[in-house]
Amino acid sequence: MTSIGTPRGKVTVIGAGIIGVCAANYLLEQGFAVEVVDPALPGSQEQCSFGNAGGICPGSCIPNAMPGVLRNVPKWLMDPEGPLIVRLAYLPHALPWLLRFLAASRKPRVEAISAAMRSLHRYTFECYEPLIKAAGCEDLLQKRGQLFVHETADGPSKGAYGLGLRRAHGVKVDILDADEIRQLEPALAPIFKSAVYLPEQGQCPNPGRLVARLAEHAARQGARFTRAKVIGFDLAANGPSALRLEGGGRMPVETVVLCAGAWSGELARMLGDRIPLETERGYHIMVKGADTGLRIQTISADRKFVASPMEDGLRIAGNVEFAGLKAPANMNRADTLLKQARPMFRKLEIGEVTRWMGHRPGTPDSIPVIDRASRAKNVIYAFGHGHQGLIGGAVTGKIVSQLAAGLPSVIDLTPFRADRF
Amino acid sequence: MRRNKVKDIWAAGGEAVTGWLGIPSSISAELMAQQGWDALTVDLQHGATDYVDAVPMLQAISTTDTTPMVRVPWNDPAIIGKVLDAGAYGVICPMVNTAEEADAFVKACRYFPKGGRSVGPLRASLYAGADYFQHANDTIITMAMIESEQAVKNLEDILKTPSLDAIFVGPSDLAVTMGEAPGFDPRYPAVYEAIEYIAAKCKEAGVIPGIHCGSVAYGVDMRKLGYRFMAYLSDFRMLQQMVSRSLPAFRAGTPSATAP
């Protein structure tokens, strides 16, 4: 039987996505009583954590805003099938964020951001492994590497700057030619002339199930999950004394962790912190039961989508769409992903498909906010993981538990401060 | 009030697994409670257990945070009230075939105004705490067994029963009422289709689907269908399986994973 000893106090976690369920598990380990509140069931498709491509990559250290990004801006606004699109009506809303995004693409910033990403992601396996072992789902972490394929022979040399960043951070990088691609991943059609293989990366074949299993494990250790939407706070002198819930309920709190993904920005603003957070709406299409033979998560470097072999079939994920939290999904974008991915495989039979859209919580500089709130002394922020929430989930969960317990953090949190913007 | 682990796991979107107690012993109940099940179900229907056996078994389960549950012998408010007063945190009721039967079952488990359970939580208040009456309606699990073709036909109405938390498929009886042989883990196409249908309808209705499984492989399939409450074999069956594998291995002198 597990004994958690005498609780050292209560922590209320807002958000039951990957960050929230990892934080819940690590907080329990520190001896806290834990409550988790989210309108969505953990691991369900309303969550961003459900629909990502499944990469769990310690070597992820390439920001979204890279030098030269500016010249792509006109294309984003015009090409409806491009990997990044701003819905025109939403442009005025997104503009301040986009300007910050462009500012983050300057080389000195890119290098600092890259180092911060690496520091957060480096120990992703070490932080996931004890959790998934205890939860009995070790099949949900596979270490098969990650493959970036190019349709031209000079792909890797064109991306030399990014590869240099990876190598500078000690990430193992292999450059492959067409023949080596075929040997490594015979499922791919012979249209790729060059590739970058990162052998130390990992993947999760069902991120939704990972979230659900970690939530289940936390519940089994005594965490209490409540399905409700937090819409505000009762504020006392030093921070919130209660959460206000949609429908009129109130939940008294001691310490609060805010990890509500793309919905965190508004809640942080109520606590006195203005943090630029945009939903980077992502899409995927699942081809159920597809047997392409693909083993390794493969990214089309030219067309900017990810093909992932999942438990239930093949998942093609990608797109960044700026249209806010309320606009309905444009599932044509999911179909476009499949259209682009089809020529990638030697064999791909398409039967039943499912389409999905979710909200990545994006900061302009690609890295999350992990910090105490500036005024609300009992609130810890852990949101804004953008494209890397699954990678950063377990590490962030551990850091959150250390912050709550007043212990030194495993990594330097300076780059992740809330007041950096 | 002491918490209900199975309900906590469901609230987290998780799957709860119950052990099944057919042997009328507080010692085997205590042993099972130490094994990490989320719940243990004392079986008053097909187990060799009676009410006087069940009470010390519930006490034994209480040495852990495992949720104590009881399968009552029939849809009868007399025994339902007694096992709840003895501290059961969940009741599984056999042969619920109509919405009226489901309603009668749920009302027998709930205090006014949700039902007509009489108040006298003798041991329940020792196990749960002095505030048992205030929270019992929200804490106790009501689980109706769907185990006949008739129940499947009436399923949508049964699932509308207010404050019905879960259903529990009895695969053996279900197979029999559909003209097949009894037994665990039925794969007869029509029966399997019914089991798929039950899971899908439960999901629509927001009721937790449960089922009794006889093997790991069948459990995997049920999980894929969306079942979130699983009974796995029983103390009786597990003892039987272990002995039937181990004794020949011992005689032959050939160790195996189950008989090292």
XYZ file of C-alpha atoms in Angstrom:
681
model
C 0.000 0.000 0.000
C 1.204 3.485 -0.795
C 1.463 5.887 2.078
C 1.603 9.571 1.337
C 2.135 10.504 4.966
C 0.700 13.641 6.479
C -0.130 16.115 3.731
C 1.873 19.298 3.941
C -1.019 21.325 2.599
C -3.284 21.387 -0.394
C -2.441 22.300 -3.971
C -5.186 22.959 -6.494
C -4.163 22.370 -10.083
C -6.164 24.206 -12.756
C -5.934 22.065 -15.868
C -5.813 18.285 -16.325
C -3.780 18.153 -19.508
C -0.327 16.637 -19.590
C 1.176 19.428 -17.469
C -1.561 19.173 -14.849
C -1.540 15.400 -14.484
C 2.269 15.278 -14.276
C 2.214 18.072 -11.703
C -0.470 16.208 -9.735
C 1.665 13.078 -9.553
C 4.820 14.926 -8.513
C 2.923 17.037 -5.970
C 1.526 13.863 -4.392
C 5.069 12.538 -4.182
C 6.041 15.691 -2.266
C 3.272 14.948 0.232
C 0.692 17.516 -0.840
C -3.013 16.861 -0.947
C -3.955 17.495 -4.577
C -7.094 18.692 -6.332
C -7.316 19.004 -10.101
C -10.024 20.989 -11.834
C -10.766 20.962 -15.559
C -13.997 21.044 -17.586
C -12.613 18.254 -19.786
C -12.056 14.651 -18.808
C -8.283 13.991 -18.681
C -7.060 12.577 -21.981
C -10.240 13.489 -23.845
C -10.188 15.143 -27.220
C -11.128 18.565 -25.866
C -7.576 18.778 -24.587
C -4.576 19.960 -26.586
C -2.600 17.089 -25.058
C -4.866 14.607 -26.845
C -4.111 15.541 -30.392
C -0.410 16.229 -30.703
C 1.943 14.147 -32.797
C 3.325 12.307 -29.780
C 6.976 13.369 -29.869
C 8.782 13.066 -26.526
C 12.064 14.583 -27.564
C 14.913 15.450 -25.198
C 16.707 17.099 -28.122
C 13.909 19.513 -28.985
C 15.628 22.923 -29.011
C 14.544 24.683 -32.213
C 12.242 27.665 -31.584
C 9.341 28.358 -33.928
C 10.689 31.811 -34.759
C 14.025 31.259 -36.502
C 16.215 33.855 -38.238
C 14.734 34.771 -41.609
C 11.170 34.043 -40.545
C 10.097 37.546 -41.583
C 10.268 36.764 -45.285
C 7.588 34.102 -44.846
C 5.014 36.513 -43.454
C 3.214 37.381 -46.735
C 2.882 33.675 -47.527
C 1.161 32.980 -44.186
C -1.521 35.481 -44.962
C -2.148 34.311 -48.512
C -1.713 30.531 -48.759
C -4.701 28.675 -47.274
C -2.859 25.347 -47.556
C 0.353 26.559 -45.960
C 1.577 25.271 -42.604
C 0.904 28.566 -40.839
C -2.087 30.768 -41.390
C -3.577 33.837 -39.789
C -7.287 34.213 -40.411
C -7.511 37.739 -41.757
C -10.313 38.807 -39.427
C -8.193 37.727 -36.477
C -5.041 39.548 -37.610
C -5.561 42.727 -35.555
C -6.008 40.564 -32.478
C -2.907 38.474 -33.106
C -0.711 41.324 -34.295
C 1.003 42.250 -30.994
C 1.822 38.590 -30.417
C 3.125 38.195 -33.985
C 5.388 41.222 -33.604
C 6.867 39.686 -30.463
C 7.207 36.421 -32.366
C 9.240 38.212 -35.046
C 11.374 39.877 -32.360
C 12.145 36.436 -30.927
C 13.653 35.386 -34.265
C 16.793 37.517 -33.797
C 19.866 35.325 -33.498
C 20.908 36.192 -29.920
C 17.338 35.541 -28.723
C 17.123 32.315 -30.721
C 20.284 31.051 -29.104
C 19.085 31.862 -25.591
C 15.658 30.323 -26.265
C 17.246 27.224 -27.747
C 19.354 26.741 -24.627
C 16.279 27.150 -22.431
C 14.333 24.610 -24.498
C 17.126 22.109 -24.234
C 17.421 22.613 -20.481
C 13.701 21.924 -20.026
C 13.505 18.976 -22.422
C 16.785 17.251 -21.725
C 15.477 15.173 -18.812
C 12.062 14.361 -20.269
C 12.653 10.588 -20.196
C 14.051 10.687 -16.662
C 10.972 12.565 -15.458
C 8.401 10.459 -17.368
C 9.836 7.054 -16.641
C 9.037 6.816 -12.921
C 5.495 8.078 -13.598
C 4.648 5.692 -16.416
C 6.226 2.784 -14.588
C 4.112 3.460 -11.512
C 1.030 3.958 -13.693
C 1.714 0.677 -15.508
C 1.856 2.110 -19.024
C 5.488 1.813 -20.062
C 4.306 0.902 -23.559
C 3.418 4.572 -24.002
C 7.042 5.701 -24.300
C 8.998 4.390 -27.284
C 12.551 5.398 -28.064
C 12.919 5.064 -31.807
C 14.305 8.452 -32.742
C 12.817 11.078 -34.991
C 13.322 11.556 -38.711
C 13.182 14.808 -40.716
C 12.936 13.985 -44.416
C 13.674 16.275 -47.371
C 12.648 15.886 -50.983
C 15.924 17.458 -52.136
C 19.483 16.298 -51.560
C 20.576 19.567 -49.958
C 17.927 19.616 -47.190
C 20.278 19.217 -44.223
C 22.716 21.833 -45.485
C 19.863 24.329 -45.911
C 18.934 23.710 -42.294
C 22.534 23.925 -41.121
C 21.823 26.655 -38.578
C 19.246 24.535 -36.746
C 21.462 21.455 -36.874
C 24.279 23.549 -35.431
C 22.039 24.528 -32.530
C 21.200 20.902 -31.866
C 24.829 19.829 -32.002
C 25.889 22.723 -29.781
C 23.500 21.363 -27.151
C 24.873 17.854 -27.399
C 22.014 16.375 -29.408
C 23.124 13.480 -31.608
C 22.431 14.264 -35.276
C 22.817 11.791 -38.170
C 22.639 12.933 -41.810
C 21.168 10.302 -44.134
C 21.127 9.933 -47.914
C 18.320 8.309 -49.916
C 19.715 4.821 -49.468
C 20.159 5.198 -45.721
C 16.588 6.522 -45.408
C 15.341 3.395 -47.147
C 17.287 1.161 -44.795
C 16.122 2.960 -41.671
C 12.462 3.428 -42.594
C 11.474 1.205 -45.527
C 7.850 2.319 -45.242
C 8.666 5.675 -46.838
C 8.195 6.171 -50.578
C 11.456 6.741 -52.477
C 10.831 10.463 -52.927
C 13.154 11.590 -50.152
C 16.718 12.452 -51.078
C 18.107 13.433 -47.705
C 17.172 13.315 -44.051
C 18.192 14.230 -40.552
C 17.821 11.450 -38.016
C 17.841 12.221 -34.311
C 18.319 8.794 -32.720
C 17.819 9.896 -29.111
C 14.264 11.203 -29.516
C 11.182 9.335 -28.330
C 7.506 9.099 -29.134
C 4.236 8.310 -27.416
C 1.814 6.174 -29.444
C -1.264 7.597 -27.710
C -0.862 10.921 -25.866
C -4.531 11.000 -24.816
C -4.195 7.651 -23.129
C -0.975 8.815 -21.475
C -2.817 11.745 -19.894
C -5.689 9.478 -18.837
C -3.394 6.895 -17.278
C -1.397 9.488 -15.365
C -4.652 11.055 -14.147
C -5.937 7.641 -13.094
C -2.700 6.991 -11.252
C -2.899 10.323 -9.436
C -6.520 9.597 -8.468
C -5.456 6.210 -7.159
C -2.896 7.995 -4.929
C -5.599 10.304 -3.598
C -5.780 13.257 -6.021
C -9.294 14.572 -6.395
C -10.473 15.474 -9.917
C -13.382 17.851 -10.425
C -14.945 18.621 -13.780
C -15.561 22.353 -13.771
C -14.437 25.461 -15.601
C -12.589 28.084 -13.577
C -13.825 31.544 -14.557
C -12.195 33.690 -11.877
C -10.907 34.047 -8.350
C -11.896 35.319 -4.938
C -8.862 37.445 -4.206
C -7.474 37.959 -0.702
C -4.481 40.156 0.168
C -1.799 37.739 -1.046
C -3.640 35.913 -3.783
C -6.712 33.817 -4.448
C -8.608 32.284 -1.534
C -11.037 30.462 -3.797
C -11.644 29.594 -7.436
C -14.892 30.753 -8.982
C -16.447 28.060 -11.112
C -18.816 28.325 -14.016
C -22.318 27.719 -12.721
C -21.684 29.584 -9.474
C -19.612 27.145 -7.399
C -16.556 28.105 -5.388
C -13.566 25.993 -4.514
C -11.411 27.151 -1.564
C -7.673 27.012 -2.282
C -4.327 27.212 -0.508
C -1.732 26.917 -3.290
C -2.767 27.070 -6.950
C -1.005 25.779 -10.065
C -2.241 27.395 -13.278
C -1.681 25.041 -16.197
C -4.863 25.533 -18.190
C -3.076 25.621 -21.539
C -4.398 28.200 -23.989
C -7.006 29.282 -21.423
C -4.320 30.345 -18.921
C -3.698 33.837 -20.304
C -7.046 35.241 -19.233
C -6.785 33.697 -15.746
C -3.247 35.058 -15.296
C -4.528 38.494 -16.314
C -7.108 38.317 -13.495
C -4.193 37.705 -11.143
C -2.404 40.808 -12.409
C -0.001 39.361 -15.005
C -0.321 40.233 -18.685
C 1.327 37.420 -20.579
C 1.126 37.222 -24.378
C -0.502 33.860 -25.020
C -2.190 32.888 -28.265
C -3.862 29.671 -29.262
C -1.782 28.170 -32.052
C -4.554 26.004 -33.384
C -3.237 22.651 -34.563
C -4.925 19.961 -36.631
C -4.573 16.266 -37.127
C -6.145 13.521 -39.148
C -6.037 9.889 -38.016
C -6.199 7.085 -40.534
C -7.639 4.327 -38.377
C -5.888 0.992 -38.585
C -3.532 2.218 -41.329
C -0.682 -0.202 -41.728
C 2.021 1.761 -43.515
C 4.781 -0.059 -41.666
C 6.067 3.284 -40.386
C 7.942 2.859 -37.092
C 9.588 6.220 -36.563
C 7.897 9.562 -36.199
C 8.704 11.288 -39.483
C 8.522 14.983 -40.262
C 8.238 16.345 -43.766
C 10.750 19.167 -43.529
C 9.501 20.646 -46.801
C 5.778 20.573 -46.060
C 5.886 20.997 -42.274
C 3.759 18.162 -41.003
C 4.419 15.162 -38.789
C 3.512 11.572 -39.604
C 3.290 9.457 -36.460
C 2.615 5.756 -36.115
C 0.035 5.546 -33.338
C -1.706 2.714 -31.489
C -4.860 3.172 -33.525
C -3.334 3.981 -36.887
C -1.451 6.734 -38.639
C -1.661 10.311 -37.425
C -0.777 13.260 -39.645
C -0.452 16.386 -37.541
C 0.523 19.934 -38.237
C -0.627 23.457 -38.959
C -0.549 26.599 -36.936
C -3.694 28.635 -37.341
C -4.324 31.946 -35.606
C -8.074 32.332 -35.160
C -8.624 32.477 -31.416
C -10.293 30.124 -28.940
C -13.835 30.493 -30.218
C -13.823 30.172 -34.021
C -14.973 26.753 -35.249
C -12.418 24.340 -36.664
C -11.776 24.345 -40.384
C -11.433 20.629 -40.968
C -10.371 21.200 -44.564
C -7.000 21.825 -43.007
C -6.960 18.288 -41.615
C -7.861 16.929 -45.039
C -5.086 18.982 -46.606
C -2.626 17.337 -44.231
C -3.649 13.912 -45.475
C -3.467 15.008 -49.090
C 0.081 16.211 -48.499
C 1.084 13.072 -46.635
C -0.248 10.508 -49.072
C 2.758 10.454 -51.426
C 5.015 9.901 -48.415
C 4.282 6.195 -48.072
C 4.769 3.160 -50.235
C 1.509 1.763 -48.905
C -1.336 3.756 -47.393
C -4.893 2.511 -47.556
C -7.378 5.055 -46.330
C -10.505 3.756 -44.663
C -12.013 5.392 -41.612
C -10.507 8.754 -40.691
C -11.049 11.092 -37.761
C -10.232 14.805 -37.752
C -9.237 16.930 -34.804
C -8.378 20.506 -33.904
C -6.912 21.704 -30.621
C -5.417 24.756 -28.983
C -1.672 24.880 -28.408
C -0.860 27.440 -25.727
C 1.724 29.538 -27.563
C 4.058 32.199 -26.242
C 5.859 34.373 -28.819
C 9.251 32.980 -27.796
C 8.279 29.282 -27.944
C 8.998 28.579 -24.271
C 6.543 28.324 -21.394
C 6.039 30.443 -18.322
C 7.150 28.526 -15.229
C 7.209 30.936 -12.333
C 5.377 32.223 -9.319
C 2.762 34.850 -10.130
C 4.052 38.363 -9.553
C 1.398 39.448 -7.053
C -0.543 36.329 -6.146
C 2.049 34.691 -3.929
C 0.234 31.371 -3.709
C 0.003 30.831 -7.481
C 2.479 28.948 -9.645
C 2.309 29.377 -13.407
C 3.095 26.450 -15.703
C 1.636 27.140 -19.136
C 2.549 28.219 -22.636
C 4.382 25.065 -23.715
C 3.254 25.610 -27.306
C 4.337 22.763 -29.568
C 6.329 21.023 -26.821
C 3.813 20.415 -24.037
C 4.105 16.667 -24.205
C 7.899 16.886 -24.144
C 7.975 19.324 -21.258
C 5.082 17.828 -19.287
C 6.863 15.579 -16.822
C 9.814 17.933 -16.271
C 7.441 20.833 -15.682
C 5.381 18.704 -13.302
C 8.475 17.969 -11.284
C 9.540 21.641 -11.260
C 6.061 22.697 -10.117
C 6.238 20.272 -7.199
C 9.638 21.673 -6.242
C 8.379 25.256 -6.403
C 5.354 24.343 -4.263
C 7.576 22.619 -1.712
C 10.053 25.506 -1.613
C 12.854 23.304 -2.938
C 15.497 24.332 -5.461
C 14.377 23.613 -9.018
C 16.137 21.005 -11.177
C 16.837 23.643 -13.826
C 17.495 27.376 -13.959
C 14.081 28.992 -14.338
C 15.298 32.460 -15.324
C 14.377 32.081 -19.030
C 10.839 31.029 -18.077
C 10.001 34.053 -15.910
C 6.526 35.559 -16.221
C 7.862 39.128 -16.460
C 10.164 38.544 -19.447
C 7.785 39.912 -22.088
C -16.895 11.262 4.796
C -14.289 8.726 3.736
C -13.664 8.904 0.019
C -14.766 6.409 -2.596
C -11.659 5.474 -4.578
C -13.579 4.098 -7.539
C -15.509 7.347 -7.923
C -12.261 9.330 -7.648
C -10.720 7.257 -10.431
C -13.771 7.707 -12.642
C -13.652 11.461 -12.049
C -10.095 11.411 -13.378
C -11.249 9.617 -16.526
C -9.647 6.384 -15.368
C -10.577 2.731 -15.203
C -11.229 0.973 -11.905
C -10.553 -2.726 -11.413
C -12.370 -4.761 -8.803
C -11.398 -8.059 -7.292
C -14.243 -10.490 -6.773
C -14.790 -12.308 -3.499
C -16.644 -15.605 -3.696
C -14.967 -17.238 -0.682
C -16.726 -16.363 2.593
C -13.652 -15.405 4.591
C -12.419 -12.199 6.168
C -8.870 -13.542 5.864
C -8.998 -13.961 2.080
C -10.780 -10.588 1.855
C -7.953 -8.979 3.818
C -5.345 -10.710 1.655
C -7.080 -9.489 -1.493
C -7.320 -5.971 -0.058
C -3.520 -5.877 0.201
C -3.048 -6.575 -3.529
C -3.813 -3.133 -4.939
C -7.313 -3.597 -6.377
C -9.253 -0.347 -6.668
C -12.341 -2.105 -5.305
C -13.322 -5.470 -3.898
C -16.784 -6.873 -4.452
C -18.263 -9.306 -1.969
C -20.542 -11.552 -3.999
C -23.735 -12.410 -2.146
C -25.357 -13.778 -5.303
C -23.128 -16.537 -6.619
C -20.453 -16.406 -3.934
C -20.714 -18.782 -0.970
C -21.208 -15.703 1.166
C -24.084 -14.613 3.362
C -24.719 -11.325 5.184
C -23.059 -12.567 8.391
C -19.963 -13.514 6.379
C -19.990 -10.251 4.440
C -19.757 -7.909 7.440
C -16.309 -9.035 8.655
C -15.163 -9.125 5.010
C -16.131 -5.457 4.647
C -14.206 -4.755 7.859
C -11.175 -6.531 6.414
C -11.353 -4.488 3.205
C -11.551 -1.348 5.361
C -7.948 -1.858 6.473
C -7.059 -0.284 3.088
C -8.449 2.453 0.837
C -9.910 -0.179 -1.514
C -13.575 0.609 -2.208
C -15.811 -2.013 -0.538
C -18.630 -3.148 -2.819
C -21.281 -5.842 -2.633
C -23.178 -7.714 -5.286
C -26.526 -8.339 -3.681
C -28.381 -11.595 -4.416
C -31.352 -9.872 -6.015
C -33.051 -6.521 -6.543
C -34.463 -6.468 -3.030
C -34.451 -3.344 -0.832
C -34.121 -5.472 2.318
C -30.653 -6.832 1.547
C -29.575 -3.639 -0.281
C -30.285 -1.590 2.848
C -28.461 -4.077 5.065
C -25.233 -4.172 3.019
C -25.194 -0.378 2.756
C -25.658 -0.071 6.519
C -22.759 -2.521 6.873
C -20.530 -0.088 4.975
C -20.705 -1.064 1.307
C -19.700 1.931 -0.866
C -21.161 0.411 -3.996
C -23.969 -2.004 -4.806
C -24.089 -4.200 -7.889
C -27.619 -5.419 -8.537
C -28.292 -8.497 -10.692
C -30.859 -8.842 -13.474
C -32.029 -5.283 -13.958
C -34.116 -5.713 -17.096
C -36.401 -2.688 -17.215
C -36.364 0.997 -16.367
C -38.839 0.301 -13.540
C -36.482 -2.267 -12.008
C -33.563 0.155 -12.362
C -35.571 2.872 -10.662
C -36.536 0.573 -7.767
C -32.894 -0.470 -7.340
C -31.504 3.055 -7.312
C -34.205 4.274 -4.909
C -33.310 1.458 -2.509
C -29.734 2.848 -2.401
C -30.575 6.541 -1.977
C -31.845 8.496 0.969
C -34.748 10.946 0.616
C -35.335 12.915 -1.613
C -33.555 10.799 -4.253
C -34.906 7.509 -2.922
C -36.479 5.735 -0.026
C -33.591 4.121 1.826
C -34.304 3.923 5.532
C -31.778 5.682 7.762
C -29.737 3.564 10.181
C -26.116 3.415 8.985
C -24.859 1.172 11.764
C -21.349 0.273 10.663
C -21.407 2.599 7.630
C -20.990 5.612 9.909
C -17.977 3.972 11.597
C -16.360 3.359 8.213
C -17.376 6.584 6.497
C -17.551 9.080 9.334
C -20.232 10.928 11.262
C -21.329 12.887 8.181
C -22.349 9.711 6.362
C -25.982 10.716 5.952
C -25.107 14.084 4.366
C -22.860 12.599 1.681
C -24.064 9.028 1.181
C -26.216 9.813 -1.861
C -23.225 11.339 -3.683
C -20.691 8.767 -2.538
C -22.363 5.390 -2.948
C -22.147 3.755 -6.350
C -25.256 2.263 -7.903
C -24.482 -0.312 -10.576
C -27.227 -2.209 -12.396
C -26.404 -5.494 -14.094
C -27.271 -5.747 -17.750
C -27.339 -9.455 -18.410
C -30.273 -10.337 -20.587
C -31.441 -9.663 -24.114
C -34.438 -7.881 -22.593
C -32.172 -5.538 -20.629
C -30.242 -4.704 -23.805
C -33.532 -3.908 -25.559
C -34.523 -1.607 -22.692
C -31.037 -0.187 -22.245
C -31.699 3.372 -23.364
C -34.551 3.682 -20.875
C -32.583 2.024 -18.092
C -29.712 4.478 -18.666
C -32.094 7.401 -18.126
C -32.627 6.357 -14.485
C -31.670 9.353 -12.319
C -28.625 8.771 -10.110
C -27.694 5.456 -11.722
C -23.871 5.665 -11.772
C -22.877 2.598 -13.733
C -23.970 -0.630 -15.335
C -22.260 -3.984 -15.129
C -22.471 -6.518 -17.916
C -22.918 -10.118 -16.821
C -21.489 -11.703 -19.951
C -22.392 -15.260 -19.070
C -26.102 -14.683 -18.437
C -26.256 -12.321 -21.395
C -24.928 -15.060 -23.657
C -27.398 -17.577 -22.244
C -30.414 -15.328 -22.861
C -29.217 -14.944 -26.439
C -29.159 -18.696 -26.942
C -25.436 -19.280 -26.426
C -23.442 -21.252 -23.865
C -22.564 -19.662 -20.504
C -19.009 -18.699 -19.599
C -16.539 -15.851 -19.339
C -15.402 -13.694 -22.262
C -18.058 -14.476 -24.900
C -17.068 -13.912 -28.530
C -20.352 -15.006 -30.139
C -20.956 -12.294 -32.747
C -24.428 -11.242 -31.550
C -23.375 -11.208 -27.883
C -20.195 -9.293 -28.638
C -22.181 -6.804 -30.670
C -24.486 -6.294 -27.679
C -21.455 -5.720 -25.452
C -20.171 -3.090 -27.923
C -23.612 -1.494 -28.091
C -23.854 -1.275 -24.284
C -20.513 0.547 -24.049
C -21.495 2.998 -26.792
C -24.886 3.781 -25.243
C -23.344 4.239 -21.788
C -20.894 6.739 -23.213
C -23.752 8.725 -24.758
C -25.704 8.656 -21.503
C -22.774 9.500 -19.229
C -23.114 6.217 -17.326
C -19.963 4.201 -16.571
C -19.917 0.825 -18.344
C -18.547 -2.154 -16.420
C -18.050 -5.828 -17.198
C -16.720 -9.028 -15.668
C -13.652 -10.370 -17.505
C -12.042 -13.767 -17.327
C -8.761 -12.995 -19.069
C -6.233 -10.237 -19.664
C -6.860 -10.367 -23.418
C -10.603 -9.862 -23.042
C -9.906 -6.986 -20.654
C -7.774 -5.310 -23.328
C -10.654 -5.559 -25.805
C -13.190 -4.266 -23.302
C -10.916 -1.313 -22.518
C -10.861 -0.462 -26.222
C -14.669 -0.569 -26.275
C -14.707 1.988 -23.457
C -15.446 -0.147 -20.383
C -14.202 1.646 -17.282
C -15.087 -0.763 -14.498
C -13.620 -4.227 -14.754
C -14.025 -7.224 -12.529
C -11.226 -9.696 -13.164
C -11.882 -13.350 -12.314
C -12.436 -13.975 -8.551
C -10.556 -15.215 -5.510
C -12.113 -18.631 -6.099
C -11.121 -18.809 -9.780
C -7.639 -17.465 -9.188
C -6.941 -20.020 -6.494
C -8.316 -22.746 -8.714
C -6.229 -21.651 -11.733
C -3.069 -21.348 -9.703
C -3.433 -24.804 -8.179
C -4.396 -26.468 -11.455
C -1.244 -25.052 -13.077
C 1.113 -25.474 -10.176
C 0.397 -28.973 -8.930
C 1.202 -30.735 -12.233
C 4.306 -28.532 -12.596
C 5.443 -29.522 -9.122
C 4.897 -33.215 -9.786
C 6.705 -33.021 -13.116
C 9.505 -30.887 -11.711
C 9.134 -28.293 -14.504
C 9.096 -24.725 -13.192
C 7.179 -22.028 -15.087
C 6.370 -18.351 -14.702
C 3.264 -19.154 -12.648
C 4.938 -22.027 -10.752
C 8.605 -21.135 -10.211
